Short mmCIF file of C-alpha atoms and ligand atoms in Angstrom, two decimals:
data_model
loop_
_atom_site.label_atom_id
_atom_site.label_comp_id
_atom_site.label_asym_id
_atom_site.label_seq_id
_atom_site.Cartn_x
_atom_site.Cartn_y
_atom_site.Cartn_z
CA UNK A 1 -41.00 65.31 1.62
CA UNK A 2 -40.17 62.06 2.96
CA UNK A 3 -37.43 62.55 6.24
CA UNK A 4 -35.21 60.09 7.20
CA UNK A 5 -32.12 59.16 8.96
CA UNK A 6 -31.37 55.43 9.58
CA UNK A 7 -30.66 52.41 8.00
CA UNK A 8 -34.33 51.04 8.56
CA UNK A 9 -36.08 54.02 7.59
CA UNK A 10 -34.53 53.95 4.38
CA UNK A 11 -35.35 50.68 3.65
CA UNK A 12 -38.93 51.37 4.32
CA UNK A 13 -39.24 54.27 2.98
CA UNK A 14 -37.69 53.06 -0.73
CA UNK A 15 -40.70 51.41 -1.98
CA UNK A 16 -43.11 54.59 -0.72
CA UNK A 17 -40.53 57.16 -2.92
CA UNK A 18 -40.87 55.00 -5.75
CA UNK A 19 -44.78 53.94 -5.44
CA UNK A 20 -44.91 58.15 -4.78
CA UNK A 21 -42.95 58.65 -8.04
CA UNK A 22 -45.12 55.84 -10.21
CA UNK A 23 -47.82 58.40 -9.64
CA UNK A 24 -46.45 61.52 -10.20
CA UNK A 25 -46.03 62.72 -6.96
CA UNK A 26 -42.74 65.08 -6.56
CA UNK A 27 -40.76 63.77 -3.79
CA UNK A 28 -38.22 65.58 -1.75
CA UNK A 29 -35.59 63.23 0.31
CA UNK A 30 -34.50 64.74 2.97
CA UNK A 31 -31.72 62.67 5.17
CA UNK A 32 -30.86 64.11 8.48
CA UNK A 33 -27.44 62.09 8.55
CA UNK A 34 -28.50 60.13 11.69
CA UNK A 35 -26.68 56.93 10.40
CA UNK A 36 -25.43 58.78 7.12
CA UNK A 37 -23.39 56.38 5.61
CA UNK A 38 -25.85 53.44 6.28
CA UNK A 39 -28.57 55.28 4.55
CA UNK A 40 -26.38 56.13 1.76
CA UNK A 41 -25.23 52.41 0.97
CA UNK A 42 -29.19 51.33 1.37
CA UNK A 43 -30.58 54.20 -0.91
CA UNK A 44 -28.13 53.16 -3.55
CA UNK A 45 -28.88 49.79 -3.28
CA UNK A 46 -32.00 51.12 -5.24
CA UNK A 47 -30.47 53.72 -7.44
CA UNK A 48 -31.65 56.68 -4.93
CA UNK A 49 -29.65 59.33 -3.30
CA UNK A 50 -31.02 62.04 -0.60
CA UNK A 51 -32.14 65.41 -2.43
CA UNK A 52 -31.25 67.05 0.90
CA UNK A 53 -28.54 65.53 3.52
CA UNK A 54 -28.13 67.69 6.52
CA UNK A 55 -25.11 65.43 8.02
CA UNK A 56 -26.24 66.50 11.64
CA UNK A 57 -25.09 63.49 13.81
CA UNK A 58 -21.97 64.09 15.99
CA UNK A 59 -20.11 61.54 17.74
CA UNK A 60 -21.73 60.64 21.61
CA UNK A 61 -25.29 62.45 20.31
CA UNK A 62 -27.79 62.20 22.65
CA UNK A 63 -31.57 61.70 21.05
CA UNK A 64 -32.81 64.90 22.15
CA UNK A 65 -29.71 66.71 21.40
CA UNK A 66 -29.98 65.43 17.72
CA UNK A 67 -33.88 66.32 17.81
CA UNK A 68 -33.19 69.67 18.97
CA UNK A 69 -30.83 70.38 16.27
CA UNK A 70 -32.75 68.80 13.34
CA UNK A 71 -36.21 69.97 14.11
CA UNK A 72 -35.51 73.59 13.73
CA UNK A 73 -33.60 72.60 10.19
CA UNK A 74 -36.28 70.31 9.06
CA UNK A 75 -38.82 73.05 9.40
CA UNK A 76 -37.21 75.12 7.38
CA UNK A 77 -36.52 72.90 4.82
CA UNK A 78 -40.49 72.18 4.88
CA UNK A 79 -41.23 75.87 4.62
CA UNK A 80 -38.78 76.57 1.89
CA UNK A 81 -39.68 73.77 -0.36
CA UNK A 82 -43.58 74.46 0.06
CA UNK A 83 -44.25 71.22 0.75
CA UNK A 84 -47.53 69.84 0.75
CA UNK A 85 -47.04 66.60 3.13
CA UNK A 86 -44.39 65.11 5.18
CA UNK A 87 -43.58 61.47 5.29
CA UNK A 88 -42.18 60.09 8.48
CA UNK A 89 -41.44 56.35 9.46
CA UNK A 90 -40.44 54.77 12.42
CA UNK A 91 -39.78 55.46 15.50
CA UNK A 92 -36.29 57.09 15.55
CA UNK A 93 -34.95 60.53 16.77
CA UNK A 94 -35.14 61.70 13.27
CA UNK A 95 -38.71 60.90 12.74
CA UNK A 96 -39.56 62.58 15.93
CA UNK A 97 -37.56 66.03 14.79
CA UNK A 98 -39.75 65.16 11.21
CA UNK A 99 -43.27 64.94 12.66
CA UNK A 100 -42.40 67.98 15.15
CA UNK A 101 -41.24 70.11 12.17
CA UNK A 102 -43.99 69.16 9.88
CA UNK A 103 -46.41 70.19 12.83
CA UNK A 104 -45.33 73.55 13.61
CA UNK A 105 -45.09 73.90 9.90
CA UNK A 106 -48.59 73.16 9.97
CA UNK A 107 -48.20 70.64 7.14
CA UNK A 108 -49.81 67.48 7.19
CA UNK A 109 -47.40 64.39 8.78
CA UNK A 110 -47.60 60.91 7.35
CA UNK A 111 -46.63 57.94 9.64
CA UNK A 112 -45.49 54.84 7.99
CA UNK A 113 -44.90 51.96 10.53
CA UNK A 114 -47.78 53.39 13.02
CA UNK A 115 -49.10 51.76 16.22
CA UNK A 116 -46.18 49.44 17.22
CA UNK A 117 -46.48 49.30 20.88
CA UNK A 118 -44.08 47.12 23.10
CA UNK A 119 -46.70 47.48 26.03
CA UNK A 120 -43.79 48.71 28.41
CA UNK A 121 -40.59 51.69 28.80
CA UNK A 122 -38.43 49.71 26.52
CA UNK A 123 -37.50 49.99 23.96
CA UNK A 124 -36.29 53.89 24.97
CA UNK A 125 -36.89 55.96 23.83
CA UNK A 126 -38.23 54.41 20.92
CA UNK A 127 -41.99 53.90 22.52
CA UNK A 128 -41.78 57.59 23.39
CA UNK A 129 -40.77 58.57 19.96
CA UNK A 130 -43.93 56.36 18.84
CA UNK A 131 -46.33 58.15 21.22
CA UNK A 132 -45.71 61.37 20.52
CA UNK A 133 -45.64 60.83 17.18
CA UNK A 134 -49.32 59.36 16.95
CA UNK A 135 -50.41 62.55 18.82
CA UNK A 136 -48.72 64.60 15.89
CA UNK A 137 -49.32 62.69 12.61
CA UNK A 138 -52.89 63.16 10.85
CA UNK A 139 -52.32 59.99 8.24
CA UNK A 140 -51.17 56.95 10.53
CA UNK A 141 -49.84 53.85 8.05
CA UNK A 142 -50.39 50.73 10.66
CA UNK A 143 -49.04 47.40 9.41
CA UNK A 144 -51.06 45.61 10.99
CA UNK A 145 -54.66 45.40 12.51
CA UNK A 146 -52.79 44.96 16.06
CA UNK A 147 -51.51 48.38 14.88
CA UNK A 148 -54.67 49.89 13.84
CA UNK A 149 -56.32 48.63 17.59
CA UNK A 150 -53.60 50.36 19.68
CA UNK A 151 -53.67 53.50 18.14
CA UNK A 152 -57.11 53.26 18.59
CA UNK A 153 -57.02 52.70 22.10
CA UNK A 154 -54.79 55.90 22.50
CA UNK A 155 -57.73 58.18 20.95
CA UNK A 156 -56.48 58.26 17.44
CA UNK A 157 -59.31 58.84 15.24
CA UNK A 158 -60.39 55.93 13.02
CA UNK A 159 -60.64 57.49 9.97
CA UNK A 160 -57.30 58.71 9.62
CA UNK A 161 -55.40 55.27 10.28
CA UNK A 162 -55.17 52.72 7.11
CA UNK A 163 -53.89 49.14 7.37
CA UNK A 164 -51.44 48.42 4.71
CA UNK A 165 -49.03 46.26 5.96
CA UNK A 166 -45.42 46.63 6.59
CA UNK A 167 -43.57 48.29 3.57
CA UNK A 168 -40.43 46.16 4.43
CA UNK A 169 -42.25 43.61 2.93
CA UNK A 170 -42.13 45.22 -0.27
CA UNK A 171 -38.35 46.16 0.00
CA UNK A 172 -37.99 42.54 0.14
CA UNK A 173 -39.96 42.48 -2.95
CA UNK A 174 -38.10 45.10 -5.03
CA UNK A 175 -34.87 43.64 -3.73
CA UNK A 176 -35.34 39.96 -4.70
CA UNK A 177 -36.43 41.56 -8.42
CA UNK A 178 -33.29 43.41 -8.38
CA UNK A 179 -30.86 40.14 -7.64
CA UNK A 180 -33.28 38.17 -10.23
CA UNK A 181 -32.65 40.16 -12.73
CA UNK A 182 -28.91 40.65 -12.92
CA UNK A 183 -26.74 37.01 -12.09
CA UNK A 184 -23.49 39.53 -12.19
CA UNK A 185 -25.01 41.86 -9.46
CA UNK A 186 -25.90 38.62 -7.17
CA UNK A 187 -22.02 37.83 -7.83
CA UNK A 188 -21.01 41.75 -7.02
CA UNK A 189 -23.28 41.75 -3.36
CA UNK A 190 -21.54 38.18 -2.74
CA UNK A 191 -18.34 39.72 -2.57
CA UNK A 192 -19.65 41.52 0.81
CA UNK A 193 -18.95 37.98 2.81
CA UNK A 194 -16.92 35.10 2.77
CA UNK A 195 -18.06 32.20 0.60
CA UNK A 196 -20.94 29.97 2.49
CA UNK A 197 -20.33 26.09 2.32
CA UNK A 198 -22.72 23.74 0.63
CA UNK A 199 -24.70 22.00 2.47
CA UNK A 200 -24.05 23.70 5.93
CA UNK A 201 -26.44 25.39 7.77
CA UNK A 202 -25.99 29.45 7.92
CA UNK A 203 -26.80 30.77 11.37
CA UNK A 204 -27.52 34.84 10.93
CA UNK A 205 -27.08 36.96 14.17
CA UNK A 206 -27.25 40.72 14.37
CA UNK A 207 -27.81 42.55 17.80
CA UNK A 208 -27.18 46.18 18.36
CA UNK A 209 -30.25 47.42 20.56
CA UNK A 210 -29.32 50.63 23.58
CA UNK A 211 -31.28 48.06 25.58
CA UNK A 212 -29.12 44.94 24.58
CA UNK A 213 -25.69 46.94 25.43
CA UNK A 214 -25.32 45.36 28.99
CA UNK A 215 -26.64 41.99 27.27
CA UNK A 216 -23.94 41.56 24.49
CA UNK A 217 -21.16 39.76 26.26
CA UNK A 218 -24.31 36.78 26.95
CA UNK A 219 -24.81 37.09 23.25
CA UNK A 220 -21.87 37.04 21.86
CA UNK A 221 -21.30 33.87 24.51
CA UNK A 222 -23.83 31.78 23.13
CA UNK A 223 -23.41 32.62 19.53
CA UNK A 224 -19.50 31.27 20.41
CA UNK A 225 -21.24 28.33 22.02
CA UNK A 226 -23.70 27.81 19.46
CA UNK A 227 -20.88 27.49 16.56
CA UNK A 228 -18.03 25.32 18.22
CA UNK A 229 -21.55 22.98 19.10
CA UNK A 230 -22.74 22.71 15.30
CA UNK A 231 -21.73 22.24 12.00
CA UNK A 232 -23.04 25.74 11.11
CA UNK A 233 -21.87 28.60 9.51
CA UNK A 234 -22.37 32.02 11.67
CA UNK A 235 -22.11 35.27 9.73
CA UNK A 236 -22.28 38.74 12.35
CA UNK A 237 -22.49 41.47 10.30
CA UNK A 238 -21.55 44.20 12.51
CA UNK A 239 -23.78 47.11 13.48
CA UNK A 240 -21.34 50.37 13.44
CA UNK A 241 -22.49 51.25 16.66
CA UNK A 242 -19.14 50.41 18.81
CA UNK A 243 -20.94 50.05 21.95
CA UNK A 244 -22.60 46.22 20.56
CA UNK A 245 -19.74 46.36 17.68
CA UNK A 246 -16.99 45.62 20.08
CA UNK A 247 -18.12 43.07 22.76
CA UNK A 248 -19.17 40.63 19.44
CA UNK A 249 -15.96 40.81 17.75
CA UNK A 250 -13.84 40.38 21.47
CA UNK A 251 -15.37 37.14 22.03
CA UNK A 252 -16.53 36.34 18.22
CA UNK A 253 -12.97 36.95 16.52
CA UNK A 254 -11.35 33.72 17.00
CA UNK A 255 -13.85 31.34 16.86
CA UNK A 256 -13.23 29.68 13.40
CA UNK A 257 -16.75 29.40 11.74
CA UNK A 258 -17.85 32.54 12.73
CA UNK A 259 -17.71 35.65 10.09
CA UNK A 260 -17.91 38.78 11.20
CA UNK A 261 -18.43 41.08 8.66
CA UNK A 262 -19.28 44.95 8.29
CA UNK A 263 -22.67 46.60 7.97
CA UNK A 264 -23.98 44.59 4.85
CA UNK A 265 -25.62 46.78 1.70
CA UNK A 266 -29.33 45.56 1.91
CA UNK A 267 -29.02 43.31 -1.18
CA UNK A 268 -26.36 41.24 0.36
CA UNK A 269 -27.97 41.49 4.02
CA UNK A 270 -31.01 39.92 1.86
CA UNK A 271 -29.16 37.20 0.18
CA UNK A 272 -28.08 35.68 3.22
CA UNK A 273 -31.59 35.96 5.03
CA UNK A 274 -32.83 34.07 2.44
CA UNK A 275 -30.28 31.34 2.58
CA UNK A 276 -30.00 31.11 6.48
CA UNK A 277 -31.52 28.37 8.43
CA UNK A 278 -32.00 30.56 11.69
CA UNK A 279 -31.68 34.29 12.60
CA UNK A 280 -30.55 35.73 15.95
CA UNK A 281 -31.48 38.91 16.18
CA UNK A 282 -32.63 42.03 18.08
CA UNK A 283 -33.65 44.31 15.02
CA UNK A 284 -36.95 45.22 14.45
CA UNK A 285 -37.01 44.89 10.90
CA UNK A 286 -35.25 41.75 10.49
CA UNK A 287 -37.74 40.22 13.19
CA UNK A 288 -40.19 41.32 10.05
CA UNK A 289 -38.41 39.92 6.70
CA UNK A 290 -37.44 36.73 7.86
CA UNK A 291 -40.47 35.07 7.84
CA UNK A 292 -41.24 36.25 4.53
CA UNK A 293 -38.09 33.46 3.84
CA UNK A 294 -38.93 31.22 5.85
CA UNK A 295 -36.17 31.88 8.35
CA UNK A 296 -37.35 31.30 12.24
CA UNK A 297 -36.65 34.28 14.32
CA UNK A 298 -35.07 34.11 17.59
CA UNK A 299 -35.66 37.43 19.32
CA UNK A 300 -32.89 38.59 21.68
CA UNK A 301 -35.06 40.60 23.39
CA UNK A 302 -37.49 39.99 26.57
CA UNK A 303 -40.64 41.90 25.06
CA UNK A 304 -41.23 43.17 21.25
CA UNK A 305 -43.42 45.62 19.24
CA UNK A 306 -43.76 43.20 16.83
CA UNK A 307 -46.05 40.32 18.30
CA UNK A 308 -47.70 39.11 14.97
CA UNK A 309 -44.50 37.36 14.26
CA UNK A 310 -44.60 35.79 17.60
CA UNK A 311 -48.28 34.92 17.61
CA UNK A 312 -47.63 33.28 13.98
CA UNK A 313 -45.23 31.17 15.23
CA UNK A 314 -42.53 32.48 13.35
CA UNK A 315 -40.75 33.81 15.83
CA UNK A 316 -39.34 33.35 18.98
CA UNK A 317 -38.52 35.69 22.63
CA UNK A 318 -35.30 34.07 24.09
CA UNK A 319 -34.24 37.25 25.46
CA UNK A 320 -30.49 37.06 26.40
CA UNK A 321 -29.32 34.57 28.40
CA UNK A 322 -26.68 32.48 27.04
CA UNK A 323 -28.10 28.67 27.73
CA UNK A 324 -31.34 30.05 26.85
CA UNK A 325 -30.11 31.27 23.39
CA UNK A 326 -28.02 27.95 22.68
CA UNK A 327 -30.75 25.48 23.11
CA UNK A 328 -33.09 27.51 21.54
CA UNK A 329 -30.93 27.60 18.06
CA UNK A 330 -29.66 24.13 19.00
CA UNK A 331 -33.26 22.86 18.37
CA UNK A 332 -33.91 24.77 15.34
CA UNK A 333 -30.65 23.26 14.00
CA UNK A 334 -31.02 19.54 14.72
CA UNK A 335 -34.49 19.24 14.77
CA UNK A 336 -36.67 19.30 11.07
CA UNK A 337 -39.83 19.39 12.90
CA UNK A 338 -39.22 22.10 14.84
CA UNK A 339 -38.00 24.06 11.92
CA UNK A 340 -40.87 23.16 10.02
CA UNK A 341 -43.19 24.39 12.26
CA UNK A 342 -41.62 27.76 12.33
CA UNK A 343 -40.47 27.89 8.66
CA UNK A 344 -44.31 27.37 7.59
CA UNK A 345 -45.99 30.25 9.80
CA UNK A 346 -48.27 31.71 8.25
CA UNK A 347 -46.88 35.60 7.07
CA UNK A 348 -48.45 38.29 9.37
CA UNK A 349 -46.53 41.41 7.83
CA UNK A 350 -48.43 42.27 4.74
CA UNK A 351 -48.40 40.91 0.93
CA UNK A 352 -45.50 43.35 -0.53
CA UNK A 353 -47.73 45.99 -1.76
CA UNK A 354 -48.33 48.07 1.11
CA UNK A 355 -46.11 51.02 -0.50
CA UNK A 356 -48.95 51.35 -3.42
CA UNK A 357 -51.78 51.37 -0.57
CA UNK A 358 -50.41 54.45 1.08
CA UNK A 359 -49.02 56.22 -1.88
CA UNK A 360 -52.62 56.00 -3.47
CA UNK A 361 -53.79 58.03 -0.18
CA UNK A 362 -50.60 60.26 -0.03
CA UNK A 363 -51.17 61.09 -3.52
CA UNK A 364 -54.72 62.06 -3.21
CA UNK A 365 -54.18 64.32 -0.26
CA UNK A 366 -51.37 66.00 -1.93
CA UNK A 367 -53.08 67.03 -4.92
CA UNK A 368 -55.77 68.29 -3.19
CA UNK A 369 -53.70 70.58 -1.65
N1 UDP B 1 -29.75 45.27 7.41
C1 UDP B 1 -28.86 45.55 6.39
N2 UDP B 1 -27.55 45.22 6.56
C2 UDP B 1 -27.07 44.64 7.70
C3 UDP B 1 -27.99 44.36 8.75
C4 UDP B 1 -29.33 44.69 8.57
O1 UDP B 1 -29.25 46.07 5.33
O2 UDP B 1 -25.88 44.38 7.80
C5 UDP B 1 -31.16 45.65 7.23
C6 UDP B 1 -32.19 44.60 7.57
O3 UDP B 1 -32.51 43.83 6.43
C7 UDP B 1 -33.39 45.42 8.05
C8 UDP B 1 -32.74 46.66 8.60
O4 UDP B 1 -31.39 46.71 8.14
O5 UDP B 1 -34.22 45.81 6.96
C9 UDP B 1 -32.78 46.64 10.11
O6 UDP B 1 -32.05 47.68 10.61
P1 UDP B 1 -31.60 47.76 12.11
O7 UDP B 1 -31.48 46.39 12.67
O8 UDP B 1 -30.42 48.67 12.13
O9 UDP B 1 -32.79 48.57 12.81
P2 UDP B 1 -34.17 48.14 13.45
O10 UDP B 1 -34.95 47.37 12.44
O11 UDP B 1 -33.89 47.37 14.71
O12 UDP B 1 -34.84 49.45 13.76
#
């Protein structure tokens, strides 16, 4: 059974259903509704839909309140379906209630996405979630070696963690075959925002991060700054979380080279990664896929989880001060050189076939069950 909830967990978890599938292995999706629609639009994206969708979130949740009230239904829906393994990713509420249910369940828990550490509290409670979800799983999927050597560090034994790289990587993958293959679907996902100009540079921004919330009237400053400065073209699609939702569009609406669009299906969310010159951004997984384009990172954050992108030199911390932010993007704008030098880092998120590594593993476990 592979549990999920969010937009990102979707994504990652696409190419591990379908690697799980290619071998025969019965899969069970189970959605907990944590960001239901979201999940729905990036399932379909790949021709998926949840075999179970428990539709728990209600609005003003709290993490543990939504872990209290999943875990319970999870575990039954483990028991039930006899189910040999569960398959968790992430760092979410929802894998937290997973990994909880598959342990009192006393089924085996898979962690895709182990080992990200951020080295302090934030993000919260997301490094919590991670924590206790190491102590929990008994198959730990790191990314990355970094990945392997923290959850090392915390005790976890070494023959139950497997570097395979980041599975994003191979939703990329899958995604860019699904665009290449079909000129009228490229036209269909273009529909989802407003034509781009030739020849102008496309500035990407998302932000939506519980730690960014008190940040978001900087951001949204500096992306205003950033677009009456340049000849660019700024597309914000819109996370539907109203809390970073609202403070963009207030100070984003007017400004006439700025699109701000809604959540984007992951094929058109895609497209325009691989066209933009620059991302802004605060996401996890987009700090991730954009180098696999190309695309320089600036992270709006003042630490991250994911340091190989930083260490690569494909991405950037500018945290979230405005000036900070504007010369930053102003740089990577103007200057070639500094582009460049970003654009060409070398990729420290895995080859696109991580899904295959862990399904191979998955697969044996469960049929020796
Ligand atoms: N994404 C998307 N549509 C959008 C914005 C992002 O499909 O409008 C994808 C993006 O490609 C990445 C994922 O959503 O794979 C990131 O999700 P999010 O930023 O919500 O979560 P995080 O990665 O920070 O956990």
């Amino acid at each position: 059974m592979c549990v999920l909830g969010t937009r990102p967990e979707a994504i990652k978890l696409v190419p591990v259903v379908l690697a799980l599938a290619a071998r025969g292995v019965v899969v069970t999706l189970c959605s907990t509704g944590q960001q239901r629609e979201l999940v729905r639009a990036a399932l379909d994206d790949f021709g998926l839909i949840p075999d179970i969708d428990l539709d728990l979130m209600q609005p003003d949740q709290s993490p543990e309140a939504f872990v209290s009230i999943a875990m319970p239904l999870l575990r039954h829906a483990i028991t039930r379906l006899s189910t040999a393994m569960v398959i968790v990713q992430g760092d979410t509420a929802t894998t937290l209630a997973g990994a909880m249910a598959a342990a009192y369940a006393r089924v085996p828990v898979a962690h895709v996405e182990a080992g990200l550490r951020s080295g302090a509290a934030e993000p919260f409670p997301e490094d919590m979630h991670r924590r206790v979800i190491a102590q929990l799983a008994t198959h730990h999927f790191a990314p990355t070696q970094k990945a392997q050597a923290a959850l090392v560090r915390e005790g976890i034994a070494w023959g139950t963690i497997s570097v395979t790289g980041n599975t994003v990587i191979d939703a990329l993958r899958l995604a860019e075959a699904r665009l290449g293959a079909d000129p009228s679907l490229q036209a269909r996902v273009a529909e989802a925002f407003p034509p781009l100009r030739e020849g102008r540079a496309l500035v990407l921004v998302t932000a939506h991060r519980r730690e960014n919330h008190a940040h978001m009237a900087a951001i949204a400053e500096a992306v205003a700054t950033l677009a009456e400065r340049h000849d660019v073209d700024v597309v914000v699609p819109l996370h539907p979380n109203p809390a970073s939702g609202a403070m963009l569009q207030a100070r984003l609406e007017r400004v006439a080279n700025v699109a701000l669009v809604p959540p984007l299906g992951y094929l058109a969310f895609v497209t325009l990664l691989r066209r933009a010159r620059l991302v802004l951004t605060d996401s996890g997984g987009v700090q991730e896929e954009a180098p696999a384009f190309g695309c320089p990172v600036l992270v709006l954050r003042e630490t991250t989880e994911r340091p190989e992108g930083i260490e690569a030199g494909a991405a950037r911390l500018v945290g979230t001060d405005s000036a900070t932010i504007v010369a930053a993007a102003g740089e990577l704008i103007e200057n070639e050189a500094v582009h460049a030098a970003m654009a060409t880092a070398i990729l420290p998120y895995g080859d696109g076939y991580a899904a295959d590594r862990i399904a191979a593993i998955v697969a044996q476990e469960v049929v020796a069950r």
